[in-house]
């Protein structure tokens, strides 16, 4: 497989489109119904795709990072988003509920252990799951690492990233009265959970627009506005998790517990110019982890669809064949 040459599109590195051989909804017993699908080889090496957000949901393109002759590809929409129901719901929706959902999916599908493939928040959830259930993990493939720390939230919602995108930052921050701007996560949380649907959609679009504007190294500011239902669900779930520090017991919980997974192999793919999840987190995660390999992609940002990111991730899944 050739290295990205700057002219190929991300789709050029992917396997051809495929359809699931199995679709189902698992009732988790507490009001949440989680959508799950399987693609590829039913007897293949199991891999689970852990999407970002929280609230991003899975897309058909995520099936295409794996050789369908080799892998049994499991995708699921986390609570409150995508095809899971109820949409945008935050009751009984914590990191630990999602970890339990992943275990329920694994046991329901009869999988002993699987590869974890997660990016951004999906990397966070993959790491928390692996730390909690290390015996159920074969390998971690992580992209755009987010460790769910206060420093990372302060960078993105406290003005650090805004120094590189001042026009987009103004649009995001100045939607909030000046007196509330010292804590934009809390200020957006009040509006995203106001009970006024029009207000929730408006601020959902502002929240998701700020993130989308910075996702790709080639982005030129805000793009097309997200559909209202998607923007509201995405923003509510992200803000809910960030307002609660990811429901982790302490700041820096993942690195403090990394010793529980250091016997596992990991492949970490990181964009050098990732404005959403800066490379310091990926570096800190890999530093001192003997079985981890960090690949810093020189001309790439955060998005899964960046050509250089896509190429390295497909290379990683190919290497595990």
Tab-separated table of C-alpha atoms in Angstrom:
chain	number	residue	atom	x	y	z
A	1	UNK	CA	0.000	0.000	0.000
A	2	UNK	CA	1.452	3.338	-1.049
A	3	UNK	CA	1.887	6.183	1.388
A	4	UNK	CA	-0.440	9.084	0.777
A	5	UNK	CA	0.992	11.242	-2.001
A	6	UNK	CA	-1.135	14.327	-1.430
A	7	UNK	CA	-3.298	13.732	-4.504
A	8	UNK	CA	-5.341	10.710	-3.506
A	9	UNK	CA	-8.669	11.092	-1.768
A	10	UNK	CA	-9.441	9.273	1.477
A	11	UNK	CA	-11.910	7.017	-0.342
A	12	UNK	CA	-9.092	5.757	-2.576
A	13	UNK	CA	-7.567	3.938	0.396
A	14	UNK	CA	-10.756	2.266	1.589
A	15	UNK	CA	-12.152	-1.159	0.783
A	16	UNK	CA	-15.265	-1.219	-1.461
A	17	UNK	CA	-18.665	-0.420	0.063
A	18	UNK	CA	-20.394	-3.337	1.788
A	19	UNK	CA	-23.763	-3.983	3.399
A	20	UNK	CA	-24.325	-5.646	6.786
A	21	UNK	CA	-25.162	-9.328	6.986
A	22	UNK	CA	-26.855	-8.678	10.335
A	23	UNK	CA	-28.755	-5.728	11.788
A	24	UNK	CA	-30.366	-5.735	15.214
A	25	UNK	CA	-31.443	-3.589	18.127
A	26	UNK	CA	-30.483	-4.712	21.632
A	27	UNK	CA	-32.747	-3.632	24.480
A	28	UNK	CA	-30.410	-2.740	27.339
A	29	UNK	CA	-33.224	-2.956	29.873
A	30	UNK	CA	-33.093	0.602	31.177
A	31	UNK	CA	-34.998	2.457	28.478
A	32	UNK	CA	-32.195	2.418	25.883
A	33	UNK	CA	-32.274	0.379	22.675
A	34	UNK	CA	-28.890	0.183	20.930
A	35	UNK	CA	-28.479	-0.370	17.204
A	36	UNK	CA	-25.849	-2.952	16.180
A	37	UNK	CA	-24.755	-4.213	12.765
A	38	UNK	CA	-22.240	-6.772	11.514
A	39	UNK	CA	-20.423	-6.761	8.169
A	40	UNK	CA	-17.739	-8.780	6.447
A	41	UNK	CA	-16.859	-12.387	7.313
A	42	UNK	CA	-19.048	-13.937	10.057
A	43	UNK	CA	-16.117	-16.233	10.920
A	44	UNK	CA	-13.499	-13.505	10.652
A	45	UNK	CA	-11.408	-11.689	13.247
A	46	UNK	CA	-13.819	-9.583	15.341
A	47	UNK	CA	-13.330	-5.821	15.382
A	48	UNK	CA	-15.665	-3.266	16.941
A	49	UNK	CA	-15.877	0.293	15.640
A	50	UNK	CA	-16.249	2.804	18.491
A	51	UNK	CA	-17.486	6.085	17.027
A	52	UNK	CA	-16.701	9.560	18.210
A	53	UNK	CA	-18.682	12.374	19.718
A	54	UNK	CA	-20.160	11.387	22.089
A	55	UNK	CA	-23.189	11.443	19.836
A	56	UNK	CA	-21.569	11.080	16.431
A	57	UNK	CA	-23.067	7.732	15.417
A	58	UNK	CA	-21.687	5.320	12.831
A	59	UNK	CA	-21.630	5.795	9.065
A	60	UNK	CA	-21.353	3.307	6.168
A	61	UNK	CA	-17.817	4.571	5.434
A	62	UNK	CA	-16.646	3.162	8.777
A	63	UNK	CA	-17.248	-0.370	7.465
A	64	UNK	CA	-14.647	0.167	4.770
A	65	UNK	CA	-11.461	0.331	6.856
A	66	UNK	CA	-11.323	-3.462	7.063
A	67	UNK	CA	-10.814	-6.314	4.591
A	68	UNK	CA	-14.301	-7.882	4.557
A	69	UNK	CA	-12.833	-11.299	3.767
A	70	UNK	CA	-10.755	-11.194	6.946
A	71	UNK	CA	-12.738	-9.248	9.541
A	72	UNK	CA	-16.051	-9.634	11.315
A	73	UNK	CA	-16.867	-5.925	11.582
A	74	UNK	CA	-19.193	-4.820	14.390
A	75	UNK	CA	-20.582	-1.285	14.434
A	76	UNK	CA	-22.987	0.198	16.974
A	77	UNK	CA	-24.578	3.561	17.651
A	78	UNK	CA	-23.981	4.625	21.239
A	79	UNK	CA	-26.880	5.547	23.483
A	80	UNK	CA	-28.933	8.520	22.373
A	81	UNK	CA	-27.593	8.874	18.830
A	82	UNK	CA	-27.698	7.447	15.323
A	83	UNK	CA	-30.237	4.642	15.063
A	84	UNK	CA	-30.294	3.969	18.812
A	85	UNK	CA	-33.308	5.152	20.771
A	86	UNK	CA	-34.426	7.318	22.470
A	87	UNK	CA	-32.593	9.982	20.504
A	88	UNK	CA	-30.708	12.726	22.394
A	89	UNK	CA	-31.571	11.105	25.749
A	90	UNK	CA	-29.086	11.597	28.589
A	91	UNK	CA	-30.793	9.669	31.405
A	92	UNK	CA	-28.826	6.473	32.119
A	93	UNK	CA	-26.231	7.678	29.622
A	94	UNK	CA	-22.706	7.666	31.058
A	95	UNK	CA	-19.329	6.284	30.033
A	96	UNK	CA	-19.969	3.294	32.276
A	97	UNK	CA	-23.323	2.610	30.633
A	98	UNK	CA	-21.537	2.575	27.262
A	99	UNK	CA	-18.862	0.188	28.579
A	100	UNK	CA	-21.648	-2.111	29.808
A	101	UNK	CA	-23.357	-1.843	26.397
A	102	UNK	CA	-20.161	-2.945	24.667
A	103	UNK	CA	-19.972	-5.979	26.950
A	104	UNK	CA	-23.634	-6.765	26.251
A	105	UNK	CA	-22.968	-6.569	22.503
A	106	UNK	CA	-19.872	-8.784	22.786
A	107	UNK	CA	-21.634	-11.492	24.781
A	108	UNK	CA	-24.797	-11.334	22.646
A	109	UNK	CA	-22.718	-11.879	19.505
A	110	UNK	CA	-20.687	-14.673	21.126
A	111	UNK	CA	-17.333	-12.926	20.735
A	112	UNK	CA	-14.540	-13.876	23.135
A	113	UNK	CA	-12.219	-10.918	22.428
A	114	UNK	CA	-12.068	-8.241	19.764
A	115	UNK	CA	-9.970	-5.493	18.231
A	116	UNK	CA	-11.046	-1.999	19.316
A	117	UNK	CA	-11.073	0.638	16.552
A	118	UNK	CA	-11.897	4.072	17.907
A	119	UNK	CA	-11.186	7.709	17.189
A	120	UNK	CA	-11.551	10.924	19.205
A	121	UNK	CA	-14.199	10.179	21.876
A	122	UNK	CA	-14.168	6.657	20.417
A	123	UNK	CA	-10.521	6.407	21.485
A	124	UNK	CA	-11.534	7.534	24.979
A	125	UNK	CA	-14.274	4.926	25.243
A	126	UNK	CA	-12.022	2.224	23.772
A	127	UNK	CA	-9.367	2.953	26.390
A	128	UNK	CA	-11.866	2.987	29.261
A	129	UNK	CA	-13.365	-0.292	28.025
A	130	UNK	CA	-9.924	-1.898	27.659
A	131	UNK	CA	-8.844	-0.770	31.133
A	132	UNK	CA	-12.067	-2.221	32.552
A	133	UNK	CA	-12.065	-5.448	30.499
A	134	UNK	CA	-8.436	-6.043	29.403
A	135	UNK	CA	-9.034	-9.749	28.868
A	136	UNK	CA	-11.572	-9.020	26.150
A	137	UNK	CA	-9.241	-6.955	23.958
A	138	UNK	CA	-6.826	-8.255	21.286
A	139	UNK	CA	-5.466	-4.949	19.992
A	140	UNK	CA	-6.319	-1.247	20.066
A	141	UNK	CA	-6.306	0.947	16.961
A	142	UNK	CA	-6.797	4.551	18.064
A	143	UNK	CA	-7.049	7.807	16.125
A	144	UNK	CA	-7.090	11.449	17.191
A	145	UNK	CA	-6.575	10.586	20.850
A	146	UNK	CA	-8.774	12.277	23.450
A	147	UNK	CA	-8.018	11.413	27.095
A	148	UNK	CA	-11.034	13.195	28.591
A	149	UNK	CA	-8.982	15.616	30.681
A	150	UNK	CA	-9.787	19.115	31.859
A	151	UNK	CA	-6.772	20.464	29.946
A	152	UNK	CA	-8.173	19.126	26.655
A	153	UNK	CA	-11.607	20.641	27.347
A	154	UNK	CA	-10.024	23.956	28.304
A	155	UNK	CA	-8.065	23.963	25.031
A	156	UNK	CA	-11.116	23.490	22.859
A	157	UNK	CA	-13.806	25.299	24.853
A	158	UNK	CA	-11.650	27.830	26.695
A	159	UNK	CA	-10.131	29.722	23.773
A	160	UNK	CA	-6.926	27.829	22.947
A	161	UNK	CA	-8.123	26.481	19.602
A	162	UNK	CA	-9.909	29.781	19.073
A	163	UNK	CA	-6.553	31.545	18.755
A	164	UNK	CA	-6.099	29.683	15.451
A	165	UNK	CA	-9.703	30.164	14.287
A	166	UNK	CA	-10.715	33.545	15.732
A	167	UNK	CA	-13.615	34.086	13.339
A	168	UNK	CA	-15.185	30.715	14.187
A	169	UNK	CA	-14.456	31.200	17.883
A	170	UNK	CA	-16.270	34.538	17.857
A	171	UNK	CA	-19.343	32.899	16.336
A	172	UNK	CA	-19.277	30.143	18.963
A	173	UNK	CA	-18.422	32.230	22.040
A	174	UNK	CA	-20.346	35.423	21.342
A	175	UNK	CA	-23.629	33.521	21.092
A	176	UNK	CA	-23.335	33.452	24.899
A	177	UNK	CA	-23.683	36.623	27.034
A	178	UNK	CA	-20.295	37.926	28.147
A	179	UNK	CA	-20.998	37.265	31.829
A	180	UNK	CA	-21.295	33.507	31.129
A	181	UNK	CA	-18.282	33.069	28.855
A	182	UNK	CA	-15.904	31.950	31.599
A	183	UNK	CA	-17.502	28.472	31.314
A	184	UNK	CA	-18.881	27.899	27.838
A	185	UNK	CA	-19.599	24.224	28.444
A	186	UNK	CA	-21.917	25.105	31.326
A	187	UNK	CA	-23.458	27.986	29.363
A	188	UNK	CA	-24.229	25.787	26.361
A	189	UNK	CA	-25.479	23.036	28.682
A	190	UNK	CA	-28.141	25.380	30.083
A	191	UNK	CA	-29.387	26.170	26.589
A	192	UNK	CA	-29.149	22.651	25.167
A	193	UNK	CA	-31.320	21.402	28.028
A	194	UNK	CA	-33.663	24.385	28.260
A	195	UNK	CA	-36.758	22.507	27.110
A	196	UNK	CA	-37.227	24.987	24.264
A	197	UNK	CA	-36.751	22.920	21.098
A	198	UNK	CA	-35.942	25.896	18.868
A	199	UNK	CA	-33.290	27.116	21.313
A	200	UNK	CA	-31.821	23.624	21.680
A	201	UNK	CA	-31.533	23.241	17.902
A	202	UNK	CA	-29.996	26.702	17.500
A	203	UNK	CA	-27.312	26.098	20.102
A	204	UNK	CA	-26.868	22.504	18.920
A	205	UNK	CA	-25.949	23.833	15.499
A	206	UNK	CA	-23.548	26.379	16.983
A	207	UNK	CA	-21.878	23.680	19.110
A	208	UNK	CA	-21.516	21.170	16.276
A	209	UNK	CA	-20.528	23.912	13.813
A	210	UNK	CA	-17.568	24.964	15.993
A	211	UNK	CA	-16.236	21.414	16.044
A	212	UNK	CA	-16.876	20.706	12.376
A	213	UNK	CA	-15.102	23.901	11.326
A	214	UNK	CA	-11.859	22.655	12.889
A	215	UNK	CA	-12.060	18.961	12.004
A	216	UNK	CA	-10.038	18.919	8.794
A	217	UNK	CA	-6.729	20.533	7.919
A	218	UNK	CA	-8.295	21.650	4.648
A	219	UNK	CA	-11.381	23.207	6.267
A	220	UNK	CA	-12.087	26.842	5.478
A	221	UNK	CA	-14.422	27.692	8.301
A	222	UNK	CA	-18.014	26.639	8.857
A	223	UNK	CA	-19.485	24.318	6.275
A	224	UNK	CA	-23.057	23.239	5.671
A	225	UNK	CA	-25.219	23.366	8.790
A	226	UNK	CA	-25.977	19.966	10.306
A	227	UNK	CA	-29.587	18.719	10.172
A	228	UNK	CA	-31.464	19.929	13.252
A	229	UNK	CA	-32.120	16.536	14.864
A	230	UNK	CA	-28.507	15.444	14.412
A	231	UNK	CA	-27.049	18.719	15.666
A	232	UNK	CA	-29.264	18.732	18.746
A	233	UNK	CA	-28.498	15.096	19.668
A	234	UNK	CA	-24.762	15.462	19.012
A	235	UNK	CA	-24.457	18.672	21.023
A	236	UNK	CA	-26.597	17.501	23.940
A	237	UNK	CA	-24.641	14.276	24.330
A	238	UNK	CA	-21.209	15.904	24.016
A	239	UNK	CA	-22.093	18.701	26.388
A	240	UNK	CA	-23.625	16.242	28.879
A	241	UNK	CA	-20.448	14.155	28.936
A	242	UNK	CA	-18.087	17.120	29.070
A	243	UNK	CA	-20.094	18.873	31.784
A	244	UNK	CA	-19.579	15.695	33.847
A	245	UNK	CA	-15.872	15.217	32.989
A	246	UNK	CA	-16.644	11.995	31.162
A	247	UNK	CA	-17.957	10.433	34.375
A	248	UNK	CA	-14.398	9.410	35.276
A	249	UNK	CA	-13.305	9.286	38.910
A	250	UNK	CA	-10.421	11.729	38.514
A	251	UNK	CA	-8.816	14.038	36.006
A	252	UNK	CA	-6.197	12.016	34.131
A	253	UNK	CA	-7.928	8.707	34.940
A	254	UNK	CA	-6.894	7.009	31.698
A	255	UNK	CA	-3.170	7.647	32.063
A	256	UNK	CA	-3.345	6.777	35.764
A	257	UNK	CA	-4.756	3.375	34.833
A	258	UNK	CA	-2.766	2.735	31.662
A	259	UNK	CA	-0.712	0.065	33.462
A	260	UNK	CA	-3.743	-2.247	33.222
A	261	UNK	CA	-3.435	-2.412	29.423
A	262	UNK	CA	0.293	-2.037	28.804
A	263	UNK	CA	0.519	-5.764	27.974
A	264	UNK	CA	-1.793	-5.146	24.988
A	265	UNK	CA	-0.556	-3.986	21.570
A	266	UNK	CA	-1.810	-0.620	20.332
A	267	UNK	CA	-1.551	1.337	17.087
A	268	UNK	CA	-2.091	5.085	17.494
A	269	UNK	CA	-2.652	7.338	14.470
A	270	UNK	CA	-2.533	11.076	15.095
A	271	UNK	CA	-2.740	14.129	12.860
A	272	UNK	CA	0.132	16.514	13.526
A	273	UNK	CA	-2.187	19.540	13.106
A	274	UNK	CA	-5.196	18.190	14.980
A	275	UNK	CA	-6.884	21.275	16.456
A	276	UNK	CA	-9.614	19.356	18.285
A	277	UNK	CA	-7.421	16.759	20.001
A	278	UNK	CA	-3.848	18.110	19.912
A	279	UNK	CA	-0.996	15.571	19.513
A	280	UNK	CA	0.210	16.003	23.115
A	281	UNK	CA	-2.441	13.516	24.267
A	282	UNK	CA	-1.442	10.816	21.772
A	283	UNK	CA	2.208	11.384	22.680
A	284	UNK	CA	1.494	11.090	26.417
A	285	UNK	CA	-0.532	7.919	25.870
A	286	UNK	CA	2.208	6.221	23.833
A	287	UNK	CA	5.174	7.459	25.877
A	288	UNK	CA	6.493	4.542	27.937
A	289	UNK	CA	3.957	2.039	26.549
A	290	UNK	CA	6.355	-0.492	25.029
A	291	UNK	CA	3.743	-2.256	22.884
A	292	UNK	CA	2.218	0.953	21.510
A	293	UNK	CA	3.242	2.424	18.162
A	294	UNK	CA	2.480	6.052	17.437
A	295	UNK	CA	2.200	7.218	13.817
A	296	UNK	CA	2.163	11.009	13.519
A	297	UNK	CA	0.656	11.970	10.157
A	298	UNK	CA	2.497	15.128	9.007
A	299	UNK	CA	-0.170	17.011	7.041
A	300	UNK	CA	-3.391	15.990	8.754
A	301	UNK	CA	-5.914	17.302	11.235
A	302	UNK	CA	-8.533	15.443	13.237
A	303	UNK	CA	-11.031	13.949	10.825
A	304	UNK	CA	-11.283	10.258	10.057
A	305	UNK	CA	-11.693	11.304	6.414
A	306	UNK	CA	-8.277	12.987	6.150
A	307	UNK	CA	-6.385	11.050	3.406
A	308	UNK	CA	-3.258	10.572	5.505
A	309	UNK	CA	-5.275	9.411	8.530
A	310	UNK	CA	-7.329	7.026	6.405
A	311	UNK	CA	-4.221	5.553	4.786
A	312	UNK	CA	-2.540	4.838	8.139
A	313	UNK	CA	-5.675	3.291	9.633
A	314	UNK	CA	-6.190	0.986	6.667
A	315	UNK	CA	-2.510	0.074	6.864
A	316	UNK	CA	-3.001	-0.787	10.540
A	317	UNK	CA	-5.949	-3.105	9.894
A	318	UNK	CA	-4.090	-4.692	6.962
A	319	UNK	CA	-1.094	-5.392	9.228
A	320	UNK	CA	-3.326	-7.315	11.663
A	321	UNK	CA	-4.559	-9.722	8.988
